[in-house]
Coordinates of C-alpha atoms in Angstrom, one line a residue:
X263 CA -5.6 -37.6 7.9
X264 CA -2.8 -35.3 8.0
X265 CA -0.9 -35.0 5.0
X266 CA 3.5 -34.9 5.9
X267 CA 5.5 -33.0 4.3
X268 CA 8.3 -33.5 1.7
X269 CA 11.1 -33.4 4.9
X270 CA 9.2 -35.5 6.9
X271 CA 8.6 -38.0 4.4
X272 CA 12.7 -37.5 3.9
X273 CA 13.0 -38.5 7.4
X274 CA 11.1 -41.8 7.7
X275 CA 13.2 -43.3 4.7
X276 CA 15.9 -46.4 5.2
X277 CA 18.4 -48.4 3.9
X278 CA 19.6 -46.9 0.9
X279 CA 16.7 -44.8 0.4
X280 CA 18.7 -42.9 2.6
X281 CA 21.1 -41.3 0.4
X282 CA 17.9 -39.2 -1.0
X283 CA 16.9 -38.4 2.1
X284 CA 20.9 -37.1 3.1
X285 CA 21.2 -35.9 -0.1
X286 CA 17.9 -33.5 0.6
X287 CA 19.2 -32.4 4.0
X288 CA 22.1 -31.1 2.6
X289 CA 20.2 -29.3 0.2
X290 CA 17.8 -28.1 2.9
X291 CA 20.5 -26.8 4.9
X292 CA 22.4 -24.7 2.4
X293 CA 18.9 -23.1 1.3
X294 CA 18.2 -22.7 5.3
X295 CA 21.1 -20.8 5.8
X296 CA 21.4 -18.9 2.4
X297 CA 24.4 -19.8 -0.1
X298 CA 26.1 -16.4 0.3
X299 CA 24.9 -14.0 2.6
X300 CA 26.8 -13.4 5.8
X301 CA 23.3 -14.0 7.1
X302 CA 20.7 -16.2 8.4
X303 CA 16.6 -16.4 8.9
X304 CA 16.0 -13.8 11.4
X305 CA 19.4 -12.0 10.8
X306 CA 17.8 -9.1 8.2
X307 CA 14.8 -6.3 8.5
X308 CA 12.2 -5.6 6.7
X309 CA 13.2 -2.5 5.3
X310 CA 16.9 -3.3 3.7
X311 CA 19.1 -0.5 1.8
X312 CA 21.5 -2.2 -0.8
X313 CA 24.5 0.1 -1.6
X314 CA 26.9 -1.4 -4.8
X315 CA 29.6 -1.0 -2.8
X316 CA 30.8 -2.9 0.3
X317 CA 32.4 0.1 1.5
X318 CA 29.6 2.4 2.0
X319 CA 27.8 -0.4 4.2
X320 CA 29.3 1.3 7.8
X321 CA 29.1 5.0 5.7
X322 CA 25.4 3.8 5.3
X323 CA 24.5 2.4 8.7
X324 CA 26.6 5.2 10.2
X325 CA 23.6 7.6 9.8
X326 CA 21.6 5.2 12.1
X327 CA 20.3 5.7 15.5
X328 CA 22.5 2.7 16.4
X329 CA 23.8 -0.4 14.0
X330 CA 25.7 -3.6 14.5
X331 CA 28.2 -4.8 11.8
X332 CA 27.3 -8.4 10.7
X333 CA 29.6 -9.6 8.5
X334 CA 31.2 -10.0 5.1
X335 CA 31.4 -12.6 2.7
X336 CA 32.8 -12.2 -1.0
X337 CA 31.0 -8.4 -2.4
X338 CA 28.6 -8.6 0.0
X339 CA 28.6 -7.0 3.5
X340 CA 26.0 -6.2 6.3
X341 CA 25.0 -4.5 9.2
X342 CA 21.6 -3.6 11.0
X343 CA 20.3 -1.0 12.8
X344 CA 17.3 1.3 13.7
X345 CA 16.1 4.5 12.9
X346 CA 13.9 6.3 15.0
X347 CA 12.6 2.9 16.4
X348 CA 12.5 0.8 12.8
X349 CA 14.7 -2.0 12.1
X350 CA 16.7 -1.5 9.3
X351 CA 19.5 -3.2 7.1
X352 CA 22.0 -2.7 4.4
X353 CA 23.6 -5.1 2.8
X354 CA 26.0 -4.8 -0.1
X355 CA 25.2 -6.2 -3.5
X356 CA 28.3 -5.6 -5.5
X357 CA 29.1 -4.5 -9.2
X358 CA 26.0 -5.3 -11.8
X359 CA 22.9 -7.6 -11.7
X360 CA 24.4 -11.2 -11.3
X361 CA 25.6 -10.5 -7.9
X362 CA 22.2 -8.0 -7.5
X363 CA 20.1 -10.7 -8.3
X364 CA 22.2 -13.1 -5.5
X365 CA 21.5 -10.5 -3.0
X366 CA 17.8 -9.7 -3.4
X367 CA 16.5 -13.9 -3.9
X368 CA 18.1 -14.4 -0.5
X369 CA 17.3 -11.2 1.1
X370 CA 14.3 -12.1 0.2
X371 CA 14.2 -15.7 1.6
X372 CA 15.1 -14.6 5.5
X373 CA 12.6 -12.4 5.1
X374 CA 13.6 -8.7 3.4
X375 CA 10.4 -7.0 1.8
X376 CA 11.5 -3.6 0.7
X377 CA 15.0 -2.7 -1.0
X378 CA 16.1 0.8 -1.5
X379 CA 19.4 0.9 -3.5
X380 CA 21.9 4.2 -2.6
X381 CA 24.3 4.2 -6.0
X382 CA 26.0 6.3 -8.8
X383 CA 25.3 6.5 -11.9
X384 CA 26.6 8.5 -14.9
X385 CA 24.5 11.2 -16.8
X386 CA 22.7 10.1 -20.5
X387 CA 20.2 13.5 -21.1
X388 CA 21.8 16.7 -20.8
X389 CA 19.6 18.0 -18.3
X390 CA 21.2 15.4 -15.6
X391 CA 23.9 17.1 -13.8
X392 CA 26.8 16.2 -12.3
X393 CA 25.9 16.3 -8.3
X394 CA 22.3 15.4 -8.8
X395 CA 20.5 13.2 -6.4
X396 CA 18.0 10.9 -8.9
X397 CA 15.2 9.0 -8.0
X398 CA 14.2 6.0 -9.9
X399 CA 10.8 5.7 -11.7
X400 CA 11.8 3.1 -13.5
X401 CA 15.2 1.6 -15.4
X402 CA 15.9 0.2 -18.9
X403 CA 16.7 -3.1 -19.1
X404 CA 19.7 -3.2 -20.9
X405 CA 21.3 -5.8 -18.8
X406 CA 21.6 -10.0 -18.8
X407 CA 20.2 -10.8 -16.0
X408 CA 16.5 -9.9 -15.8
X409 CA 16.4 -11.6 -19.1
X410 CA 17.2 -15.0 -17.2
X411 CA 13.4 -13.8 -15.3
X412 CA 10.8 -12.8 -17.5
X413 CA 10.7 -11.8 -21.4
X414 CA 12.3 -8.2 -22.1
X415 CA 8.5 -6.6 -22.7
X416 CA 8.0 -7.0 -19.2
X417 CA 8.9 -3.4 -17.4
X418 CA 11.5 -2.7 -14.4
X419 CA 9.1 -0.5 -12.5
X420 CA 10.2 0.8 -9.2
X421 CA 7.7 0.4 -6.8
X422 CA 5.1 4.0 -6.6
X423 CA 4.7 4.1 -3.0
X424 CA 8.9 4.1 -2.3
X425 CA 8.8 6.5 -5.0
X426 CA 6.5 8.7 -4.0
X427 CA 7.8 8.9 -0.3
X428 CA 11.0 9.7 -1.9
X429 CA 10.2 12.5 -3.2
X430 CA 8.2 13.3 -0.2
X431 CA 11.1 13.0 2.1
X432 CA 13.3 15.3 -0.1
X433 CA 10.6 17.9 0.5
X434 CA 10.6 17.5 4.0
X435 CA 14.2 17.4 4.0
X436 CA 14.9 20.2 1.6
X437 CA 17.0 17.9 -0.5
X438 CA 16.8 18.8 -4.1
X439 CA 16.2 16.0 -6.6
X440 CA 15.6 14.9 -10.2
X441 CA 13.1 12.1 -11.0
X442 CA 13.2 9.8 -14.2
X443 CA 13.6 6.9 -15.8
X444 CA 17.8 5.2 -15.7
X445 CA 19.4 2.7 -17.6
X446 CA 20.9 -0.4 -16.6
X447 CA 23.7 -2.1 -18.5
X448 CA 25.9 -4.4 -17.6
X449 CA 29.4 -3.0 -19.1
X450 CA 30.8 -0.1 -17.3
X451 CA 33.3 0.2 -20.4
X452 CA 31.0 -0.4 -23.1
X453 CA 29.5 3.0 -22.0
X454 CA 32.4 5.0 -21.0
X455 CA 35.2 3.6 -23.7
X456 CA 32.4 2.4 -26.4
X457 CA 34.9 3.4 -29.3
X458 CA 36.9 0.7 -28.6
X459 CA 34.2 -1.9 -28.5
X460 CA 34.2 -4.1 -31.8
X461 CA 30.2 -3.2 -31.4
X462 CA 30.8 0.8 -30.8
X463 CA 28.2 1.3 -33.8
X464 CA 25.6 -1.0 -32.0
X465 CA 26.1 0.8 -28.5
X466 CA 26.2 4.5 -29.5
X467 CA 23.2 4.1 -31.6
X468 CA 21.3 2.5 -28.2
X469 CA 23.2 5.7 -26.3
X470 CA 21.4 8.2 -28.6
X471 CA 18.2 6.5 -28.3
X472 CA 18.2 7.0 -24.4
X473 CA 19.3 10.2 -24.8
X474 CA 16.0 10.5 -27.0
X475 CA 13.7 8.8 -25.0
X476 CA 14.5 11.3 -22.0
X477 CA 16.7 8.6 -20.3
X478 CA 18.6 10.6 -17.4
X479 CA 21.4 8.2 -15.7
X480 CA 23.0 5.1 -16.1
X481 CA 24.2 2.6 -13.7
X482 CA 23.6 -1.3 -13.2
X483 CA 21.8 -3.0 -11.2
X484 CA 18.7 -1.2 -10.5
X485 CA 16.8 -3.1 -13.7
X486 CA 17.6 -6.3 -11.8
X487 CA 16.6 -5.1 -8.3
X488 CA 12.8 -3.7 -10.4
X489 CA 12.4 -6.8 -12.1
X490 CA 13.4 -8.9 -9.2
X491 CA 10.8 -7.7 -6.5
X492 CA 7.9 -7.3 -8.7
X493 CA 7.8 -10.6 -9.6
X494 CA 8.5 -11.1 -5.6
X495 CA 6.0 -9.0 -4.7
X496 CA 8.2 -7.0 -2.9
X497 CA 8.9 -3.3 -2.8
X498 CA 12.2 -1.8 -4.5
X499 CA 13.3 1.6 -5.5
X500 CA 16.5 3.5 -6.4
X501 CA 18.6 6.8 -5.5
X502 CA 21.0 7.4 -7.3
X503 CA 24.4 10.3 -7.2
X504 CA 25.1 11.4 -10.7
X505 CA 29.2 11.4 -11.3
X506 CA 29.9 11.7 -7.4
X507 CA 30.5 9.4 -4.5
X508 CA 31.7 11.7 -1.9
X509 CA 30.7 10.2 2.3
X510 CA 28.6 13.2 2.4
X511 CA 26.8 12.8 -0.8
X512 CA 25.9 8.7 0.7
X513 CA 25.4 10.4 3.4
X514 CA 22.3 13.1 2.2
X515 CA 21.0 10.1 0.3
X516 CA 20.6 7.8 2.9
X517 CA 19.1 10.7 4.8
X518 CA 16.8 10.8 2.2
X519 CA 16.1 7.2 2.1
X520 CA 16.0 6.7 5.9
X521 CA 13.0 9.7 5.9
X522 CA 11.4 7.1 3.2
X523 CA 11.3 4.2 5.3
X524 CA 10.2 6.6 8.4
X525 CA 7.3 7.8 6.2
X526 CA 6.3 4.5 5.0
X527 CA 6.1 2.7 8.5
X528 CA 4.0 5.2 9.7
X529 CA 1.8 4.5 6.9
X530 CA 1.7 0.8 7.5
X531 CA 0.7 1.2 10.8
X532 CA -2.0 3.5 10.2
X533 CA -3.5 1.4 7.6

């Protein structure tokens, strides 16, 4: 006996148990083709780097051995290439962790197992510098959206083994780096204008207790993209350019990141 599945039961309905079975295939279609990636099943590599920006997608894939451009639909755009014979992706995942979260759950679905975000981020401690590449241990989650996952005690840890190849590939490539722990909020003027913010008491108080905690950049989505994947069980870690966003800055960090995913893949198939 060979138990069917939920679609082929779907299948051998009639009359008007039919409108179920419709009513599931359109269902199954959307989900089959994801909602609103310019992508389908097969269309995305295993390794993907998610920039914030559409823009920086081509900047991004510019730096591979050779890339295709695949699309755009609403903040999100794509392309695919190789580096030094890996398949690899970047796909855009706009401003903050709602459209983060969009990205990664169906990245995730056709098949994407390790995200590297390239962003910006302001400074919080004093010892993060304007120009600094920073690498992501791990992000405050001071946005909505992971909230809508798992209780806020749960951590938004970047994955060790991204991290540590990292910083192992800005060795190798002489790229200089700071390491720590970023915040993740979810207003860009609540942190830069929080004086006019009916809650500026409530916000500068949280700023001073980063700042206390050794918190060293801000930005927002990376809290999402943490929380996201580990309950996946996928892979995710974050570089980010403190105050800049020059081409060549995208450019050294996606350098950086590239070396990461070269490193790793050996790895893998060594193991």
């Amino acid at each position: 006996f060979k138990q069917k599945t939920a679609y082929e039961i779907s299948l051998g309905l009639v009359g008007s148990e039919m409108c179920i079975r419709d009513r599931y295939l359109i269902m199954f279609n959307k989900v089959e083709q994801v909602k609103h990636l310019p992508l389908k099943i097969g269309e995305v590599a295993r390794y993907v780097i998610v920039p914030g920006d559409p823009n920086r997608v081509e900047i991004i894939a510019s730096m591979f051995d050779d890339y295709k451009l695949q699309g755009s639909k609403r903040e999100f755009n794509a392309a695919i290439g190789s580096y030094k014979g890996i398949d690899v992706s970047v796909v855009s995942t706009g401003i903050g962790g709602p459209s983060t979260a969009i990205a990664v759950e169906e990245l995730a679905y056709i098949g994407a197992e390790v995200f590297i975000r390239i962003g910006t981020s302001g400074s919080v401690e004093n010892t993060i510098k304007k120009g600094d590449i920073f690498i992501a241990t791990g992000a405050v989650r001071d946005d909505g959206t992971s909230k809508q996952y798992i209780p806020i005690e749960f951590p938004a840890i970047a994955d060790f083994e991204l991290v540590t190849n990292l910083i192992t590939a800005s060795k190798d490539l002489d790229i200089e780096t700071k390491v720590g722990i970023c915040q993740s909020k979810d207003s860009f003027f609540g942190e830069v204008e929080p004086e006019r913010m009916p809650v500026a008491p409530y916000l500068n108080n949280k700023w001073e207790a980063w700042q206390k905690g050794g918190v060293g950049a801000s930005e927002m989505e990376a809290a999402t993209l943490f929380t996201i994947s580990q309950i996946k069980k996928l892979k995710a870690g974050a570089v980010l350019a403190v105050e800049v966003s020059d081409e060549e800055t995208v450019k050294k960090m996606t350098k950086l990141v590239l070396e990461c995913i070269h490193i790793m893949e050996k790895d893998r198939k060594n193991e």
